[in-house]
Amino acid sequence: RTCHPDLVDDVEVIDGMEIPVRMDSFDRGIFSNELGIIVDSPKSINPFYDSTRWSVYGGICGINGGQAAITEVDEGAPALVAMGWAGKISAVQARLSKPELNAGVAFRIASVDDYWAVVADPNDTRQWLRILRVVNGKVEEVGHTQENSLNVFAATLVTVRFEDDGFSIWVDGSISTRVRDDTFADADQSAGLVGVDRSARGARFD
């Protein structure tokens, strides 16, 4: 549940905060190539200023049964699909309907090698989401949400709300974690879905 190229901006309440949102219902058919396959080199990445469509900058992402799906992840590079805004955004939200390891929400995207992410770890008995900072392609785990915040048997709604000196992560409508850091805070305003490595294949999002 992030941005929809075919819908006009509307006002919706996200975790008690009334903000203009763009939402994608992923209703464009089964196995749609609407999200596309990137053919450019990651080194030729363009600024994320086009708010009318998704841009896929790695891997293969599409629509499967009314859900966004990560179909393939390239070796040594993330599957990354994002949408950008010319102005500041307040929050990004996605529902992890089929969590896979290292699949989740990407934000503060500076490039395919530089971004933040909140990803699932359904194999961990603590059932939490891990918070990653990726700098120059190096993945660093900087924290996690509260234990038992990831529902491995049903969908988990993840919201990232941006703040002046960091961001907060909300899970199913309740605040779970705050992160104080300004890494990539001045990056192009973009956010989307990510599969950090090949273990993320098969992940689904609403």
C-alpha positions as a LaTeX table, in Angstrom:
\begin{tabular}{lrrr}
\hline
Residue & $x$ (\AA) & $y$ (\AA) & $z$ (\AA) \\
\hline
Arg1 & 0.00 & 0.00 & 0.00 \\
Thr2 & 2.21 & 2.70 & $-1.29$ \\
Cys3 & 1.77 & 4.83 & $-4.39$ \\
His4 & $-0.66$ & 4.31 & $-7.24$ \\
Pro5 & $-0.01$ & 5.93 & $-10.61$ \\
Asp6 & $-3.66$ & 5.85 & $-11.61$ \\
Leu7 & $-5.17$ & 7.47 & $-8.53$ \\
Val8 & $-5.20$ & 11.14 & $-7.60$ \\
Asp9 & $-3.93$ & 12.25 & $-4.24$ \\
Asp10 & $-6.44$ & 11.73 & $-1.47$ \\
Val11 & $-6.47$ & 12.22 & 2.27 \\
Glu12 & $-6.27$ & 9.18 & 4.46 \\
Val13 & $-5.53$ & 8.63 & 8.12 \\
Ile14 & $-2.33$ & 6.65 & 8.65 \\
Asp15 & $-1.76$ & 5.75 & 12.29 \\
Gly16 & $-3.78$ & 8.76 & 13.45 \\
Met17 & $-2.01$ & 11.19 & 11.13 \\
Glu18 & $-4.13$ & 12.73 & 8.38 \\
Ile19 & $-1.91$ & 13.19 & 5.34 \\
Pro20 & $-2.27$ & 13.20 & 1.55 \\
Val21 & $-1.46$ & 9.73 & 0.25 \\
Arg22 & $-1.09$ & 7.88 & $-3.01$ \\
Met23 & $-2.07$ & 4.23 & $-2.83$ \\
Asp24 & $-1.57$ & 1.26 & $-5.13$ \\
Ser25 & $-4.14$ & $-1.53$ & $-4.90$ \\
Phe26 & $-2.13$ & $-3.72$ & $-7.33$ \\
Asp27 & $-5.32$ & $-4.52$ & $-9.23$ \\
Arg28 & $-3.93$ & $-4.54$ & $-12.76$ \\
Gly29 & $-4.23$ & $-8.26$ & $-13.37$ \\
Ile30 & $-2.27$ & $-11.43$ & $-12.78$ \\
Phe31 & 1.44 & $-11.60$ & $-13.64$ \\
Ser32 & 1.28 & $-8.02$ & $-14.91$ \\
Asn33 & 4.58 & $-6.52$ & $-16.05$ \\
Glu34 & 3.34 & $-3.10$ & $-14.92$ \\
Leu35 & 6.15 & $-2.83$ & $-12.40$ \\
Gly36 & 8.55 & $-3.73$ & $-15.18$ \\
Ile37 & 12.06 & $-5.10$ & $-15.48$ \\
Ile38 & 14.93 & $-2.65$ & $-15.31$ \\
Val39 & 17.35 & $-2.79$ & $-18.21$ \\
Asp40 & 19.67 & 0.04 & $-17.18$ \\
Ser41 & 22.81 & $-0.51$ & $-15.19$ \\
Pro42 & 22.45 & 0.44 & $-11.50$ \\
Lys43 & 25.19 & 2.98 & $-12.18$ \\
Ser44 & 22.90 & 4.87 & $-14.55$ \\
Ile45 & 20.12 & 5.27 & $-12.01$ \\
Asn46 & 17.96 & 8.36 & $-12.54$ \\
Pro47 & 16.50 & 10.63 & $-9.85$ \\
Phe48 & 13.20 & 9.32 & $-8.47$ \\
Tyr49 & 11.08 & 12.33 & $-9.41$ \\
Asp50 & 8.40 & 10.59 & $-11.48$ \\
Ser51 & 5.39 & 10.16 & $-9.20$ \\
Thr52 & 3.18 & 8.71 & $-11.95$ \\
Arg53 & 4.72 & 5.25 & $-12.12$ \\
Trp54 & 6.88 & 2.71 & $-10.37$ \\
Ser55 & 10.51 & 2.51 & $-11.38$ \\
Val56 & 12.23 & $-0.84$ & $-11.00$ \\
Tyr57 & 15.96 & $-0.54$ & $-10.43$ \\
Gly58 & 16.85 & $-4.15$ & $-9.79$ \\
Gly59 & 15.41 & $-7.63$ & $-9.95$ \\
Ile60 & 12.02 & $-8.51$ & $-11.39$ \\
Cys61 & 8.88 & $-7.21$ & $-9.71$ \\
Gly62 & 5.30 & $-7.57$ & $-10.89$ \\
Ile63 & 1.73 & $-8.21$ & $-9.83$ \\
Asn64 & 0.52 & $-11.66$ & $-8.89$ \\
Gly65 & $-3.11$ & $-12.19$ & $-7.89$ \\
Gly66 & $-3.66$ & $-8.57$ & $-6.89$ \\
Gln67 & $-0.47$ & $-8.29$ & $-4.88$ \\
Ala68 & 2.94 & $-6.85$ & $-5.67$ \\
Ala69 & 5.47 & $-9.66$ & $-5.92$ \\
Ile70 & 9.24 & $-9.94$ & $-5.94$ \\
Thr71 & 9.80 & $-12.59$ & $-8.59$ \\
Glu72 & 13.56 & $-12.55$ & $-8.99$ \\
Val73 & 16.56 & $-10.96$ & $-7.32$ \\
Asp74 & 19.87 & $-10.57$ & $-9.11$ \\
Glu75 & 22.98 & $-12.06$ & $-7.61$ \\
Gly76 & 24.83 & $-9.46$ & $-5.55$ \\
Ala77 & 22.21 & $-6.70$ & $-6.00$ \\
Pro78 & 18.82 & $-5.92$ & $-4.45$ \\
Ala79 & 15.43 & $-6.09$ & $-6.09$ \\
Leu80 & 14.28 & $-2.50$ & $-5.72$ \\
Val81 & 11.11 & $-0.84$ & $-6.96$ \\
Ala82 & 10.37 & 2.73 & $-5.94$ \\
Met83 & 8.31 & 5.79 & $-6.62$ \\
Gly84 & 9.45 & 9.33 & $-6.00$ \\
Trp85 & 8.01 & 12.71 & $-5.13$ \\
Ala86 & 9.31 & 16.17 & $-5.91$ \\
Gly87 & 8.47 & 17.33 & $-2.38$ \\
Lys88 & 8.80 & 15.98 & 1.11 \\
Ile89 & 6.82 & 12.90 & 2.10 \\
Ser90 & 5.65 & 12.22 & 5.64 \\
Ala91 & 5.30 & 8.45 & 5.68 \\
Val92 & 5.38 & 5.26 & 3.64 \\
Gln93 & 3.29 & 2.20 & 4.33 \\
Ala94 & 3.15 & $-1.36$ & 2.99 \\
Arg95 & 1.44 & $-4.54$ & 4.07 \\
Leu96 & 3.69 & $-7.60$ & 4.04 \\
Ser97 & 1.17 & $-10.23$ & 3.00 \\
Lys98 & 3.70 & $-13.01$ & 2.35 \\
Pro99 & 6.87 & $-12.21$ & 4.27 \\
Glu100 & 10.15 & $-13.60$ & 3.03 \\
Leu101 & 13.59 & $-13.14$ & 4.54 \\
Asn102 & 15.06 & $-9.68$ & 3.79 \\
Ala103 & 11.98 & $-8.42$ & 1.93 \\
Gly104 & 10.27 & $-5.25$ & 3.06 \\
Val105 & 9.95 & $-1.49$ & 2.76 \\
Ala106 & 12.76 & 0.71 & 1.38 \\
Phe107 & 12.96 & 4.45 & 2.03 \\
Arg108 & 15.36 & 7.39 & 1.98 \\
Ile109 & 16.69 & 5.89 & $-1.23$ \\
Ala110 & 19.80 & 7.63 & $-2.53$ \\
Ser111 & 20.74 & 4.82 & $-4.96$ \\
Val112 & 20.45 & 1.05 & $-5.28$ \\
Asp113 & 23.47 & 0.84 & $-2.98$ \\
Asp114 & 22.37 & 3.49 & $-0.46$ \\
Tyr115 & 19.02 & 3.29 & 1.34 \\
Trp116 & 17.21 & 2.36 & 4.54 \\
Ala117 & 14.92 & $-0.66$ & 4.82 \\
Val118 & 12.64 & $-2.45$ & 7.26 \\
Val119 & 12.61 & $-6.13$ & 6.31 \\
Ala120 & 11.02 & $-9.34$ & 7.50 \\
Asp121 & 12.82 & $-12.20$ & 9.18 \\
Pro122 & 10.19 & $-14.95$ & 9.37 \\
Asn123 & 12.82 & $-17.56$ & 10.26 \\
Asp124 & 13.78 & $-15.86$ & 13.53 \\
Thr125 & 11.89 & $-17.21$ & 16.53 \\
Arg126 & 11.66 & $-13.65$ & 17.92 \\
Gln127 & 9.39 & $-12.76$ & 14.97 \\
Trp128 & 10.53 & $-9.20$ & 14.54 \\
Leu129 & 11.39 & $-6.91$ & 11.64 \\
Arg130 & 15.01 & $-5.92$ & 11.13 \\
Ile131 & 16.08 & $-2.33$ & 10.41 \\
Leu132 & 18.83 & $-2.08$ & 7.80 \\
Arg133 & 21.02 & 0.76 & 6.59 \\
Val134 & 22.75 & 0.09 & 3.29 \\
Val135 & 25.75 & 2.28 & 2.47 \\
Asn136 & 27.83 & 1.69 & $-0.67$ \\
Gly137 & 26.20 & $-1.72$ & $-0.99$ \\
Lys138 & 27.21 & $-2.82$ & 2.51 \\
Val139 & 24.24 & $-3.93$ & 4.61 \\
Glu140 & 24.30 & $-3.00$ & 8.29 \\
Glu141 & 21.63 & $-4.09$ & 10.76 \\
Val142 & 21.08 & $-1.16$ & 13.11 \\
Gly143 & 18.12 & $-2.44$ & 15.10 \\
His144 & 14.82 & $-4.25$ & 15.06 \\
Thr145 & 11.19 & $-3.86$ & 16.02 \\
Gln146 & 9.70 & $-5.38$ & 19.13 \\
Glu147 & 9.52 & $-9.15$ & 19.46 \\
Asn148 & 6.43 & $-10.82$ & 17.99 \\
Ser149 & 5.68 & $-7.77$ & 15.83 \\
Leu150 & 5.93 & $-9.79$ & 12.59 \\
Asn151 & 2.92 & $-11.98$ & 11.86 \\
Val152 & 4.39 & $-14.92$ & 9.94 \\
Phe153 & 0.94 & $-16.45$ & 9.34 \\
Ala154 & $-0.92$ & $-13.37$ & 8.12 \\
Ala155 & $-0.26$ & $-9.85$ & 6.84 \\
Thr156 & 1.77 & $-7.31$ & 8.79 \\
Leu157 & 1.20 & $-3.60$ & 8.19 \\
Val158 & 4.45 & $-1.61$ & 8.34 \\
Thr159 & 4.50 & 2.19 & 8.43 \\
Val160 & 7.60 & 4.37 & 8.48 \\
Arg161 & 6.98 & 7.96 & 9.58 \\
Phe162 & 9.70 & 10.48 & 8.90 \\
Glu163 & 10.90 & 12.91 & 11.55 \\
Asp164 & 13.47 & 15.70 & 11.56 \\
Asp165 & 16.19 & 13.65 & 13.19 \\
Gly166 & 15.21 & 10.16 & 12.14 \\
Phe167 & 12.09 & 8.06 & 11.70 \\
Ser168 & 9.67 & 5.88 & 13.62 \\
Ile169 & 8.42 & 2.43 & 12.68 \\
Trp170 & 4.83 & 1.46 & 13.35 \\
Val171 & 3.60 & $-2.13$ & 13.11 \\
Asp172 & $-0.11$ & $-2.83$ & 12.73 \\
Gly173 & $-0.93$ & 0.66 & 13.94 \\
Ser174 & 1.24 & 0.74 & 17.05 \\
Ile175 & 4.62 & 2.41 & 17.40 \\
Ser176 & 7.41 & $-0.13$ & 17.75 \\
Thr177 & 10.75 & 1.60 & 17.32 \\
Arg178 & 12.34 & 5.02 & 16.83 \\
Val179 & 15.63 & 5.51 & 15.01 \\
Arg180 & 17.68 & 8.67 & 15.40 \\
Asp181 & 19.86 & 9.08 & 12.34 \\
Asp182 & 20.01 & 11.46 & 9.39 \\
Thr183 & 21.75 & 9.15 & 6.91 \\
Phe184 & 20.26 & 9.84 & 3.46 \\
Ala185 & 17.82 & 12.32 & 4.98 \\
Asp186 & 18.52 & 14.65 & 2.06 \\
Ala187 & 18.18 & 11.94 & $-0.58$ \\
Asp188 & 15.62 & 12.25 & $-3.36$ \\
Gln189 & 12.21 & 11.71 & $-1.79$ \\
Ser190 & 11.57 & 8.12 & $-2.78$ \\
Ala191 & 10.34 & 4.94 & $-1.16$ \\
Gly192 & 9.16 & 1.53 & $-2.23$ \\
Leu193 & 9.66 & $-2.20$ & $-1.88$ \\
Val194 & 12.92 & $-4.10$ & $-1.61$ \\
Gly195 & 14.32 & $-7.59$ & $-1.61$ \\
Val196 & 17.83 & $-7.19$ & $-0.25$ \\
Asp197 & 19.08 & $-10.54$ & $-1.54$ \\
Arg198 & 17.86 & $-13.71$ & $-3.24$ \\
Ser199 & 16.23 & $-15.02$ & $-0.07$ \\
Ala200 & 13.50 & $-12.40$ & $-0.65$ \\
Arg201 & 12.16 & $-14.11$ & $-3.77$ \\
Gly202 & 8.45 & $-14.84$ & $-3.55$ \\
Ala203 & 7.60 & $-12.01$ & $-1.17$ \\
Arg204 & 4.18 & $-10.40$ & $-1.63$ \\
Phe205 & 2.84 & $-6.99$ & $-0.63$ \\
Asp206 & $-0.61$ & $-5.33$ & $-0.49$ \\
\hline
\end{tabular}
